[in-house]
Coordinates of C-alpha atoms in Angstrom, one line a residue:
M1 CA -74.9 -15.9 56.1
S2 CA -73.3 -13.4 53.5
I3 CA -71.3 -14.0 50.6
S4 CA -68.5 -11.8 52.2
S5 CA -68.6 -13.5 55.7
T6 CA -68.0 -17.1 54.3
F7 CA -65.2 -15.3 52.6
G8 CA -63.5 -14.1 55.7
Q9 CA -64.1 -17.4 57.2
N10 CA -62.4 -19.3 54.7
L11 CA -59.6 -16.9 54.7
N12 CA -59.1 -17.9 58.7
N13 CA -58.8 -21.6 57.7
R14 CA -56.3 -20.9 54.8
A15 CA -52.7 -22.3 55.4
E16 CA -49.7 -20.8 56.4
I17 CA -49.2 -19.2 53.3
L18 CA -51.7 -17.6 51.4
P19 CA -52.1 -18.4 47.7
D20 CA -52.1 -15.8 45.0
S21 CA -55.3 -16.5 43.7
V22 CA -57.5 -15.8 46.7
L23 CA -56.3 -12.2 46.8
I24 CA -56.7 -12.2 42.9
N25 CA -60.4 -13.5 43.3
I26 CA -61.0 -10.5 46.4
L27 CA -59.6 -7.8 43.8
E28 CA -61.6 -9.0 41.3
K29 CA -64.9 -8.7 43.6
I30 CA -63.8 -5.3 44.5
E31 CA -63.3 -4.3 41.0
S32 CA -67.3 -4.8 40.3
N33 CA -68.2 -3.6 43.9
R34 CA -66.6 -0.6 45.8
N35 CA -69.0 -0.6 48.3
P36 CA -66.8 0.0 51.5
N37 CA -68.9 -2.5 53.8
F38 CA -68.4 -4.7 51.2
V39 CA -64.8 -4.6 50.8
L40 CA -64.2 -5.0 54.3
G41 CA -66.7 -7.6 54.6
L42 CA -63.9 -9.7 52.2
F43 CA -60.6 -8.7 54.7
S44 CA -62.9 -10.0 57.6
D45 CA -59.5 -11.1 58.6
S46 CA -56.8 -8.6 57.4
L47 CA -54.3 -10.7 59.2
Q48 CA -54.3 -13.0 56.7
I49 CA -53.0 -10.8 53.7
A50 CA -49.5 -10.9 55.3
K51 CA -49.2 -14.5 54.6
C52 CA -49.4 -13.9 50.9
Q53 CA -46.2 -14.1 49.2
N54 CA -47.1 -11.6 46.4
D55 CA -46.1 -8.0 47.4
S56 CA -48.3 -6.6 44.7
L57 CA -51.4 -8.2 45.6
K58 CA -50.5 -7.5 49.1
S59 CA -50.0 -3.6 48.3
R60 CA -53.3 -3.6 46.6
A61 CA -55.1 -5.4 49.3
Y62 CA -53.8 -3.0 52.1
Y63 CA -54.7 -0.2 49.6
H64 CA -58.2 -1.1 49.1
M65 CA -58.7 -2.2 52.8
G66 CA -57.6 1.3 54.1
R67 CA -59.7 3.0 51.3
A68 CA -62.9 1.4 53.0
Y69 CA -62.3 2.3 56.4
G70 CA -61.7 6.0 55.0
Q71 CA -64.7 6.0 53.6
L72 CA -66.8 4.7 56.7
G73 CA -64.5 7.4 58.6
K74 CA -62.6 4.9 60.7
F75 CA -59.4 6.7 60.0
D76 CA -56.7 4.9 62.2
Q77 CA -57.6 1.7 60.9
S78 CA -57.2 3.6 57.4
L79 CA -53.9 4.6 58.3
E80 CA -52.7 1.4 59.7
A81 CA -53.8 -0.4 56.5
L82 CA -52.0 2.2 54.2
S83 CA -48.6 2.0 56.1
R84 CA -48.6 -1.9 55.9
G85 CA -49.2 -1.1 52.2
L86 CA -46.4 1.0 52.1
E87 CA -44.3 -1.3 53.8
V88 CA -44.5 -4.0 51.1
S89 CA -44.4 -1.5 48.1
A90 CA -41.0 -0.3 48.2
D91 CA -40.3 -1.6 44.5
L92 CA -44.0 -0.6 43.1
P93 CA -44.5 2.6 42.0
D94 CA -47.9 2.4 41.0
S95 CA -48.5 0.9 44.3
R96 CA -46.9 3.8 46.4
I97 CA -48.4 6.6 44.3
G98 CA -51.8 4.9 44.9
I99 CA -51.0 4.6 48.9
A100 CA -49.8 8.2 48.9
M101 CA -53.1 9.5 47.0
A102 CA -55.0 7.4 49.7
Q103 CA -53.3 9.1 52.9
G104 CA -54.1 12.0 51.3
N105 CA -57.9 11.1 51.2
V106 CA -57.8 10.2 54.8
Y107 CA -55.8 13.6 56.1
W108 CA -58.5 15.3 54.2
A109 CA -61.3 13.6 55.8
K110 CA -59.4 14.6 59.3
D111 CA -59.4 18.4 58.1
Y112 CA -55.6 18.1 58.0
Y113 CA -55.5 19.7 54.2
R114 CA -52.1 20.7 54.3
T115 CA -50.7 17.3 55.1
A116 CA -53.3 15.7 52.5
L117 CA -52.0 18.4 50.0
E118 CA -48.2 17.5 50.5
K119 CA -49.3 13.6 50.5
Y120 CA -50.9 14.5 46.6
Q121 CA -48.2 16.6 45.9
Q122 CA -45.6 13.5 46.8
A123 CA -47.7 11.4 44.9
L124 CA -47.7 14.0 41.9
K125 CA -43.5 14.1 42.1
L126 CA -43.2 10.1 42.0
I127 CA -45.3 10.1 38.6
D128 CA -43.0 13.0 37.4
S129 CA -40.1 10.7 37.9
F130 CA -41.4 8.0 35.2
E131 CA -41.9 8.4 31.7
K132 CA -45.0 10.6 30.4
G133 CA -48.1 9.1 30.0
R134 CA -47.8 5.7 32.6
F135 CA -49.8 7.0 35.4
V136 CA -52.4 9.3 33.7
T137 CA -55.1 7.6 35.7
F138 CA -53.4 8.7 38.8
Q139 CA -53.0 11.9 37.7
I140 CA -56.3 12.5 36.9
M141 CA -57.5 11.9 40.4
L142 CA -54.5 13.7 42.0
Y143 CA -55.4 17.0 40.0
G144 CA -58.9 16.5 41.0
N145 CA -58.0 16.1 45.0
I146 CA -55.5 18.7 44.9
A147 CA -58.5 20.8 43.5
G148 CA -60.3 20.1 46.5
I149 CA -58.0 20.7 49.0
Y150 CA -57.4 24.3 47.3
S151 CA -61.3 24.9 47.7
K152 CA -61.4 23.8 51.3
L153 CA -58.4 26.6 51.9
E154 CA -60.7 28.7 49.9
D155 CA -58.0 29.3 47.0
F156 CA -60.8 29.0 44.5
E157 CA -58.5 30.0 41.6
Q158 CA -56.2 27.1 42.1
A159 CA -59.2 25.3 42.9
L160 CA -60.7 25.6 39.6
L161 CA -57.5 25.4 37.6
Y162 CA -56.5 21.8 39.1
A163 CA -60.4 21.0 38.4
K164 CA -60.4 21.6 34.7
K165 CA -56.7 20.2 34.6
S166 CA -58.6 16.5 35.8
I167 CA -61.0 17.2 33.4
E168 CA -59.1 18.0 30.5
L169 CA -56.4 15.5 31.2
G170 CA -59.3 12.6 31.5
Y171 CA -60.8 13.7 28.1
N172 CA -57.7 13.7 26.5
S173 CA -56.6 10.2 27.6
G174 CA -60.2 8.7 27.5
N175 CA -60.3 8.3 30.9
V176 CA -62.5 10.8 33.0
R177 CA -62.8 10.2 36.6
A178 CA -66.3 10.5 38.3
R179 CA -64.9 12.3 41.3
G180 CA -62.6 14.5 39.4
H181 CA -65.6 15.8 37.5
L182 CA -67.6 15.9 40.8
K183 CA -64.7 18.4 42.1
L184 CA -65.5 21.1 39.4
G185 CA -69.1 21.0 40.1
T186 CA -68.6 21.5 43.9
I187 CA -66.2 24.3 43.1
L188 CA -68.6 26.2 40.6
I189 CA -71.3 26.1 43.5
D190 CA -68.6 27.7 45.8
I191 CA -67.7 30.5 43.7
G192 CA -71.8 31.1 42.9
A193 CA -71.9 29.8 39.4
Y194 CA -75.0 27.7 40.1
Q195 CA -76.4 27.0 36.5
E196 CA -72.9 25.8 35.4
A197 CA -72.5 23.9 38.1
L198 CA -75.5 22.2 37.3
D199 CA -74.7 21.6 34.0
S200 CA -71.6 20.1 35.0
L201 CA -73.1 17.9 37.6
S202 CA -75.2 16.2 35.0
I203 CA -72.3 15.3 33.0
T204 CA -70.7 13.9 36.4
E205 CA -73.7 12.0 36.9
K206 CA -73.4 9.9 34.0
F207 CA -69.5 9.0 35.0
I208 CA -70.7 8.2 38.3
F209 CA -73.4 5.4 37.1
Q210 CA -70.6 4.0 34.5
Q211 CA -68.2 3.6 37.3
K212 CA -70.9 2.2 40.0
D213 CA -69.3 4.7 42.5
S214 CA -71.7 5.3 45.3
I215 CA -70.2 7.5 47.7
A216 CA -69.5 9.9 44.8
L217 CA -73.4 9.8 44.0
V218 CA -74.6 10.6 47.4
H219 CA -72.2 13.7 46.7
C220 CA -73.3 14.6 43.3
W221 CA -76.9 14.4 44.0
L222 CA -76.2 16.4 47.1
A223 CA -74.5 19.1 45.3
K224 CA -77.7 19.2 42.4
G225 CA -79.7 20.0 45.2
M226 CA -77.5 22.5 47.0
A227 CA -77.5 24.3 43.2
S228 CA -81.3 23.7 42.3
K229 CA -82.3 25.6 45.7
E230 CA -79.8 28.5 45.1
L231 CA -81.4 28.6 41.7
N232 CA -85.0 28.5 43.4
K233 CA -85.8 25.3 41.9
I234 CA -87.6 23.9 45.1
D235 CA -89.1 20.6 43.3
S236 CA -85.8 19.8 41.8
A237 CA -83.7 20.4 45.1
M238 CA -85.9 18.3 46.9
F239 CA -85.6 15.6 44.3
Y240 CA -81.9 15.0 44.6
I241 CA -81.5 15.8 48.1
S242 CA -84.1 13.3 48.7
Q243 CA -82.3 10.6 46.4
S244 CA -78.9 11.5 48.1
A245 CA -80.2 10.4 51.4
L246 CA -81.7 7.4 50.1
V247 CA -78.5 6.3 48.9
A248 CA -76.4 7.6 52.0
N249 CA -78.6 5.4 54.1
K250 CA -78.3 2.3 52.0
L251 CA -74.9 2.6 52.5
D252 CA -75.1 3.5 56.1
Y253 CA -73.2 6.8 54.8
Q254 CA -74.4 9.5 57.2
I255 CA -73.3 12.7 56.9
P256 CA -75.2 15.9 58.4
E257 CA -74.8 18.1 55.3
I258 CA -77.8 16.5 53.4
L259 CA -80.1 17.1 56.5
L260 CA -79.1 20.8 56.9
V261 CA -79.7 21.2 52.9
E262 CA -82.9 19.6 53.0
G263 CA -84.3 21.8 56.1
E264 CA -83.4 24.9 54.2
V265 CA -85.5 23.0 51.1
Q266 CA -88.4 22.7 53.8
E267 CA -88.2 26.1 54.9
L268 CA -88.2 27.9 51.3
K269 CA -91.2 24.9 50.9
G270 CA -92.9 26.8 54.0
S271 CA -92.6 23.4 56.0
S272 CA -91.2 25.0 59.1
S273 CA -91.6 22.2 61.6
L274 CA -90.4 19.9 59.2
A275 CA -87.2 21.8 58.5
L276 CA -86.4 22.2 62.4
S277 CA -86.7 18.3 62.9
K278 CA -84.2 18.1 59.8
Y279 CA -81.7 20.5 61.9
R280 CA -82.2 18.7 64.9
K281 CA -81.0 15.3 63.2
A282 CA -78.3 16.9 61.4
L283 CA -76.8 18.1 65.1
E284 CA -77.6 14.8 66.1
I285 CA -75.5 13.1 63.3
A286 CA -72.9 15.6 63.8
K287 CA -72.7 15.2 67.2
E288 CA -72.3 11.4 66.6
K289 CA -69.7 12.2 64.0
T290 CA -67.8 14.6 66.2
S291 CA -68.5 16.8 63.4
L292 CA -67.7 20.2 65.1
N293 CA -68.5 22.3 61.6
G294 CA -71.5 20.3 61.3
Q295 CA -72.8 21.2 65.1
M296 CA -71.9 24.7 64.2
E297 CA -73.9 25.1 61.0
A298 CA -76.9 23.1 62.8
Y299 CA -76.7 25.3 65.9
E300 CA -76.5 28.4 63.0
K301 CA -79.9 27.1 61.3
M302 CA -81.7 26.3 64.0
R303 CA -80.8 30.1 65.7
E304 CA -82.3 31.4 62.3
W305 CA -85.1 29.3 62.7
F306 CA -86.3 30.2 66.2
K307 CA -85.3 33.9 65.3
K308 CA -87.7 33.7 62.3
Q309 CA -90.4 32.3 64.6
K310 CA -89.8 35.8 67.1
R311 CA -88.7 32.8 69.7
F312 CA -85.6 34.9 70.7
E313 CA -84.9 33.3 74.1
E314 CA -84.5 29.6 72.3
A315 CA -82.5 31.8 69.5
Y316 CA -80.4 32.9 72.0
N317 CA -79.4 29.9 73.7
Y318 CA -78.6 28.2 70.2
Y319 CA -76.5 31.7 69.5
A320 CA -74.9 30.7 72.9
L321 CA -74.1 27.1 71.9
G322 CA -72.7 28.0 68.6
A323 CA -70.5 30.8 70.2
A324 CA -69.2 28.3 72.7
L325 CA -68.8 26.0 70.4
Q326 CA -66.7 28.3 68.0
D327 CA -64.7 28.9 70.9
S328 CA -63.9 25.2 71.0
I329 CA -63.4 25.0 67.3
S330 CA -60.6 27.7 67.1
S331 CA -59.0 25.9 69.8
V332 CA -59.4 22.4 68.2
D333 CA -58.1 24.2 65.0
V334 CA -55.0 25.2 66.8
I335 CA -54.5 21.7 68.3
N336 CA -55.2 19.8 64.6
R337 CA -52.6 22.1 63.1
I338 CA -50.4 21.2 65.7
N339 CA -51.2 17.3 65.5
E340 CA -51.5 17.9 61.6
L341 CA -47.3 18.9 62.1
N342 CA -46.7 16.0 64.4
T343 CA -48.3 13.6 62.0
K344 CA -46.5 15.0 59.1
Y345 CA -43.2 14.6 61.2
E346 CA -43.9 10.8 62.0
S347 CA -45.3 10.3 58.8
E348 CA -42.0 11.0 56.9
K349 CA -40.1 9.4 60.1
K350 CA -41.6 6.2 59.2
E351 CA -41.7 6.6 55.5
Q352 CA -37.8 7.1 55.8
Q353 CA -37.2 4.2 58.2
I354 CA -39.6 1.9 55.6
S355 CA -37.3 3.0 52.8
Q356 CA -34.1 2.1 55.0
L357 CA -35.7 -1.3 56.0
E358 CA -35.8 -0.4 59.6
S359 CA -36.8 -2.7 62.4
K360 CA -40.4 -3.5 62.4
N361 CA -41.1 -3.5 65.9
L362 CA -39.7 0.2 66.1
I363 CA -42.3 1.0 63.3
Q364 CA -45.2 -0.5 65.5
S365 CA -43.7 1.4 68.3
L366 CA -44.1 4.5 66.6
Q367 CA -47.7 3.9 65.1
A368 CA -49.0 3.1 68.7
E369 CA -47.6 6.2 70.0
K370 CA -49.2 8.4 67.2
D371 CA -52.6 6.3 68.0
K372 CA -52.2 7.1 71.6
Q373 CA -51.9 11.2 71.0
A374 CA -54.7 10.6 68.6
R375 CA -57.1 9.2 70.8
W376 CA -56.4 12.2 73.5
L377 CA -57.0 14.7 70.5
L378 CA -60.4 13.0 69.7
I379 CA -61.3 13.6 73.6
I380 CA -60.2 17.1 73.6
A381 CA -62.4 17.7 70.5
A382 CA -65.3 16.8 72.2
V383 CA -64.8 18.8 75.6
A384 CA -64.4 22.3 76.9
L385 CA -61.6 24.3 77.1
I386 CA -60.6 23.0 80.5
V387 CA -59.9 19.5 79.2
I388 CA -57.6 21.1 76.7
A389 CA -55.4 21.8 79.8
G390 CA -55.5 18.3 80.7
L391 CA -54.2 17.4 77.3
L392 CA -51.3 19.5 77.9
Y393 CA -50.6 17.6 81.0
F394 CA -51.1 14.4 79.1
R395 CA -48.9 15.5 76.2
S396 CA -46.1 16.3 78.9
K397 CA -46.3 13.1 80.4
S398 CA -46.3 11.3 77.0
K399 CA -42.8 13.4 76.0
S400 CA -41.2 12.2 79.4
K401 CA -41.9 8.8 78.6
T402 CA -40.8 9.2 74.8
N403 CA -37.3 10.6 76.6
A404 CA -37.0 8.1 78.8
L405 CA -37.3 5.6 75.6
L406 CA -34.9 7.7 73.8
D407 CA -32.3 7.6 76.5
A408 CA -32.7 3.8 76.8
K409 CA -32.2 3.5 73.0
N410 CA -28.9 5.8 73.2
Q411 CA -27.6 3.6 76.2
E412 CA -28.2 0.5 74.1
L413 CA -26.4 2.2 71.1
A414 CA -23.5 3.3 73.3
K415 CA -23.0 -0.3 74.4
L416 CA -23.3 -1.6 70.8
N417 CA -20.5 1.1 69.6
Q418 CA -18.6 0.0 72.6
T419 CA -19.1 -3.5 71.3
K420 CA -18.1 -2.3 67.4
D421 CA -14.9 -0.1 68.7
R422 CA -13.8 -3.5 70.6
L423 CA -14.1 -5.4 67.5
F424 CA -12.5 -3.3 65.2
S425 CA -9.4 -2.9 67.6
I426 CA -9.1 -6.6 68.0
I427 CA -9.6 -6.9 63.9
S428 CA -7.0 -4.0 63.3
H429 CA -4.7 -4.8 65.8
D430 CA -4.4 -8.1 67.4
L431 CA -5.2 -9.8 64.4
K432 CA -3.1 -8.2 62.4
S433 CA 0.5 -9.2 64.2
P434 CA -0.2 -12.9 63.8
L435 CA -1.2 -12.4 60.3
S436 CA 1.8 -9.9 59.3
S437 CA 3.8 -13.1 60.6
F438 CA 2.6 -15.0 58.7
H439 CA 2.9 -12.9 55.4
T440 CA 6.7 -12.0 56.2
I441 CA 7.4 -15.9 56.9
T442 CA 5.9 -17.3 53.8
K443 CA 7.5 -14.6 51.9
S444 CA 10.9 -15.1 53.1
L445 CA 10.4 -19.0 52.6
S446 CA 9.3 -18.3 49.1
D447 CA 12.1 -15.7 48.5
H448 CA 15.0 -17.5 50.0
W449 CA 13.7 -21.4 49.8
E450 CA 16.9 -22.9 48.3
K451 CA 19.2 -21.0 50.8
L452 CA 17.5 -21.9 53.8
E453 CA 19.1 -24.3 56.3
K454 CA 17.3 -26.8 58.1
D455 CA 17.6 -25.3 61.4
Q456 CA 16.4 -21.9 60.0
L457 CA 13.5 -23.7 58.0
K458 CA 12.6 -25.1 61.5
D459 CA 12.8 -21.7 63.2
Y460 CA 10.4 -20.7 60.4
I461 CA 7.7 -23.3 61.0
I462 CA 7.9 -23.0 64.5
T463 CA 6.9 -19.3 64.1
L464 CA 4.1 -20.3 61.8
R465 CA 2.8 -22.6 64.1
D466 CA 2.8 -20.2 67.3
S467 CA 1.2 -17.3 64.9
S468 CA -1.6 -20.0 63.8
S469 CA -2.3 -20.7 67.7
D470 CA -2.7 -17.4 68.2
V471 CA -5.0 -16.4 65.5
K472 CA -6.7 -19.7 66.4
D473 CA -7.2 -18.8 70.1
M474 CA -8.2 -15.3 69.0
M475 CA -10.6 -16.6 66.5
D476 CA -12.1 -18.7 68.9
N477 CA -12.6 -16.2 71.7
L478 CA -13.7 -13.5 69.7
L479 CA -16.6 -16.1 68.3
K480 CA -17.7 -17.2 71.5
W481 CA -17.8 -13.7 72.8
A482 CA -20.0 -12.5 69.6
L483 CA -22.3 -15.3 70.3
S484 CA -22.4 -14.1 74.0
Q485 CA -23.1 -10.4 73.2
S486 CA -25.9 -11.3 70.8
N487 CA -27.5 -13.9 73.3
Q488 CA -26.8 -16.9 71.1
L489 CA -24.8 -19.1 74.3
H490 CA -27.6 -20.7 75.8
Y491 CA -27.0 -22.0 79.1
K492 CA -28.0 -25.8 79.5
P493 CA -27.4 -26.6 83.3
T494 CA -26.3 -30.3 83.7
Q495 CA -24.6 -32.1 86.7
V496 CA -21.1 -32.0 85.7
E497 CA -17.7 -33.6 87.8
P498 CA -14.8 -30.7 87.2
K499 CA -12.1 -33.1 87.3
E500 CA -13.4 -35.0 84.4
V501 CA -13.3 -31.6 82.1
V502 CA -10.0 -30.6 83.6
A503 CA -8.6 -33.9 82.8
K504 CA -9.8 -33.7 79.1
I505 CA -8.2 -30.2 78.8
I506 CA -5.1 -31.1 80.3
N507 CA -5.0 -33.8 77.6
E508 CA -5.6 -31.3 75.0
L509 CA -3.1 -28.9 76.0
G510 CA -0.3 -31.5 76.4
A511 CA 1.5 -30.5 73.3
V512 CA 2.0 -27.0 74.4
S513 CA 3.0 -28.1 78.0
S514 CA 5.5 -30.4 76.6
L515 CA 6.8 -27.9 74.2
K516 CA 7.6 -25.2 77.0
N517 CA 8.4 -28.0 79.6
I518 CA 5.6 -26.9 81.7
P519 CA 3.7 -29.8 83.4
I520 CA 0.0 -29.0 84.4
V521 CA -0.5 -30.9 87.7
L522 CA -4.0 -31.7 88.9
T523 CA -4.9 -32.5 92.5
A524 CA -8.8 -33.7 92.9
I525 CA -9.4 -33.1 96.8
S526 CA -13.0 -33.6 95.7
S527 CA -14.6 -35.4 93.1
E528 CA -18.4 -34.4 93.8
E529 CA -20.4 -33.1 90.9
I530 CA -21.3 -29.5 90.3
I531 CA -24.5 -27.7 88.5
A532 CA -23.0 -26.3 85.1
D533 CA -22.9 -26.0 81.5
H534 CA -20.5 -28.4 80.4
D535 CA -19.5 -26.8 77.1
F536 CA -19.3 -23.4 79.4
L537 CA -17.2 -25.2 81.8
Q538 CA -14.6 -26.5 79.0
I539 CA -14.4 -22.7 77.6
I540 CA -13.4 -21.3 80.8
I541 CA -11.2 -23.8 81.9
R542 CA -9.3 -24.0 78.4
N543 CA -9.2 -20.0 78.4
L544 CA -7.3 -20.0 82.0
L545 CA -5.0 -22.9 81.5
S546 CA -3.6 -21.5 78.1
N547 CA -3.2 -18.2 79.6
A548 CA -1.4 -20.1 82.4
L549 CA 1.0 -21.5 79.8
K550 CA 1.4 -18.5 77.9
F551 CA 2.4 -16.4 80.9
S552 CA 4.4 -18.7 82.4
N553 CA 8.4 -19.4 82.3
N554 CA 9.9 -22.3 80.7
D555 CA 10.2 -25.1 82.9
S556 CA 8.1 -24.0 85.6
K557 CA 4.3 -25.5 86.1
V558 CA 1.0 -25.1 86.7
E559 CA -1.2 -26.3 89.3
V560 CA -5.0 -27.3 89.1
T561 CA -6.9 -28.3 92.4
V562 CA -10.4 -29.1 92.9
S563 CA -11.7 -28.6 96.2
A564 CA -15.0 -28.2 98.3
T565 CA -16.4 -26.2 100.9
N566 CA -19.8 -26.8 102.6
D567 CA -21.9 -25.1 99.5
H568 CA -19.6 -25.0 96.9
Q569 CA -16.9 -26.5 94.8
V570 CA -13.9 -24.7 94.2
L571 CA -11.6 -25.0 91.3
T572 CA -8.3 -23.1 91.4
I573 CA -5.6 -22.6 88.5
Q574 CA -2.3 -21.2 89.5
D575 CA 0.5 -20.4 87.4
Y576 CA 4.0 -19.2 88.5
G577 CA 4.6 -16.8 85.7
V578 CA 5.1 -13.0 85.1
G579 CA 2.3 -12.2 87.3
M580 CA 0.9 -8.7 87.5
D581 CA 0.4 -5.9 90.0
Q582 CA -3.3 -5.8 91.6
E583 CA -4.4 -2.9 89.8
Q584 CA -3.8 -4.5 86.4
A585 CA -5.8 -7.9 87.9
D586 CA -8.7 -5.8 88.9
Q587 CA -8.9 -4.8 85.2
L588 CA -8.7 -8.0 83.6
F589 CA -12.6 -8.8 83.6
A590 CA -13.5 -5.4 82.2
G591 CA -11.6 -6.2 79.1
S592 CA -9.6 -3.0 79.4
I593 CA -6.5 -4.7 79.6
I594 CA -4.7 -6.9 76.7
A595 CA -1.4 -9.1 76.8
Q596 CA 1.0 -6.6 75.8
D597 CA 0.0 -4.3 78.9
I598 CA 1.4 -6.9 81.5
Q599 CA 4.4 -6.1 82.7
N600 CA 7.5 -8.2 81.2
S601 CA 4.8 -10.2 78.9
T602 CA 6.1 -10.7 75.2
E603 CA 2.7 -12.4 74.5
K604 CA 0.1 -11.4 72.3
G605 CA -3.4 -11.5 73.2
T606 CA -7.2 -9.8 72.9
G607 CA -8.2 -9.8 76.6
L608 CA -11.5 -11.3 75.4
G609 CA -11.0 -14.6 76.6
L610 CA -11.1 -13.4 80.4
V611 CA -14.1 -11.2 79.6
L612 CA -15.9 -14.3 78.1
C613 CA -15.1 -16.3 81.3
K614 CA -16.3 -13.8 83.6
E615 CA -19.8 -13.7 81.6
L616 CA -20.1 -17.6 81.2
M617 CA -19.4 -17.6 84.8
E618 CA -22.1 -15.4 85.5
K619 CA -24.8 -17.2 83.4
M620 CA -23.9 -20.4 85.7
S621 CA -24.6 -18.3 88.8
G622 CA -20.6 -18.8 89.5
S623 CA -18.2 -16.2 90.6
I624 CA -14.2 -15.8 89.1
E625 CA -11.8 -14.4 91.3
V626 CA -7.9 -13.5 90.6
T627 CA -5.0 -12.5 92.5
S628 CA -1.8 -12.0 91.6
E629 CA 1.6 -10.8 92.3
L630 CA 4.4 -9.3 89.8
G631 CA 7.1 -11.9 89.1
K632 CA 5.6 -14.5 91.0
G633 CA 2.5 -16.0 89.3
T634 CA -1.2 -15.3 88.8
I635 CA -4.3 -17.5 90.9
F636 CA -7.6 -17.8 89.3
R637 CA -10.3 -19.3 91.5
L638 CA -14.0 -20.6 90.1
V639 CA -16.6 -21.4 92.7
F640 CA -19.5 -23.2 91.8
S641 CA -22.7 -24.5 93.3
K642 CA -23.0 -28.3 94.3
A643 CA -25.2 -30.3 92.7
A644 CA -28.2 -31.5 95.1

């Protein structure tokens, strides 16, 4: 078993918290060997990274993982790892710069050149926000990458400018980057300066060996082979191309460009048959990598080869294949541009959510949606124009699903806003009155203490007591209602005898009952048990009996009856107070009526108590009914299932 595999198994056996030393050890190994397969071997169980408590180490680990996936062409996994790194690097500017640059590299590899350029420029902007010279290494690499992007966009003037900036800054700081130097050589080839390119690439080669960058070595020797071929140095060209292929094979890093250039060199040497085999192998790899540009170049090379051999029918066949592929490439270019804009939009949106510490579930949902679209685009890239029409259908379907999800989120937001408005209403209106009473009375007591008669003092104390009782009732109901809205009130069904619960609540409310001279009369026709939550039942009965006392006239009474039908237990609470008309009664449980709305009522209340009662009854699979008559009182009926 390899060292990296053993490392991965060791990670699987770690405790819930991953020690810093484990990631430190891995990162030290990566510094000495950046081979992408080796790096990914060290992270055989990527989920373990999240168990580390050190954000700096985690962001570096995700960065290296994303970079390695990108080098192997596994772009979805690369972007996922880099996104995770971004999540934990909010306060780590060096990590954010490195990850933005790595994201640019992935978009470059996906041919999303404009998005890649924007990522690089975003990283440069971050660098500019700090003191000069702090992130020189990043700046050197970014200049080199921007040069490469401009070269792809065929803006060779800008490409050469940024390549020279990268190298100049590297020499000035004593930190020349091999890949930045490599960019200069490839750009010189693009503009036809082949000898100058060879001279530059020879210097690049030295830096590559110093920095042990195997992937860069593949491209450096490939570029030297191309330049040598253009200068008609066939033996040198063949040597460098062979060396490039050898290293690429060891890395399992197959690219069609090596075989295409090797085929050209073989033709120049007069080995036509061998050249054709190279072109065919290049086409095979291009198809395997779904590289449309690679396939197009291979078709063109084979067309030219058969034309030189005067095998015009086969030459025409490859011409036709190339023409058909060119149409596909044109269509895919349009789709890639659309997807590039979508990717840019999703990326900016996701970064904004991360910076604002948005929900991780939403981030994952956005990532999943993006991955789904990417899969469809890969399918489209491999088939003819008719499949493009199919893609449009599925994109439309996906948009409908997204709109449906958005509607659901909007409904949820509306409900949250309604809850918020209700809370603000209670806090600003219903709690204000008793608290104002507190303030007024305590101020009067403080200002006129020595002048108050005993009876006046007693009246003040009674008013304070009533205000505190109102506040307590409001806060109790507000707390229970808030817990209910956030699903933190958990239903625990058990067998309960209603008569015992009612008797306990009557005893608790004895002081209020005596003060208003309103006896609570309990009549238990049935003593059978019901299925209910004991705490829920107490909350409901306490609310209803408190309201009955509150809205009853002095010297009246409140009657509580426990009775039964064949399948249900019924608890009835009746008062002989102010009552209300049926329209008001129907609005009680919707929370749209408060105590002040009831005719002839001088009481204060939030209306939350009855809303809470209804919600708790529904949790217990029971029901609550109300009938009332203005001036004669109100009857509440609670219906429960009997215990088996």
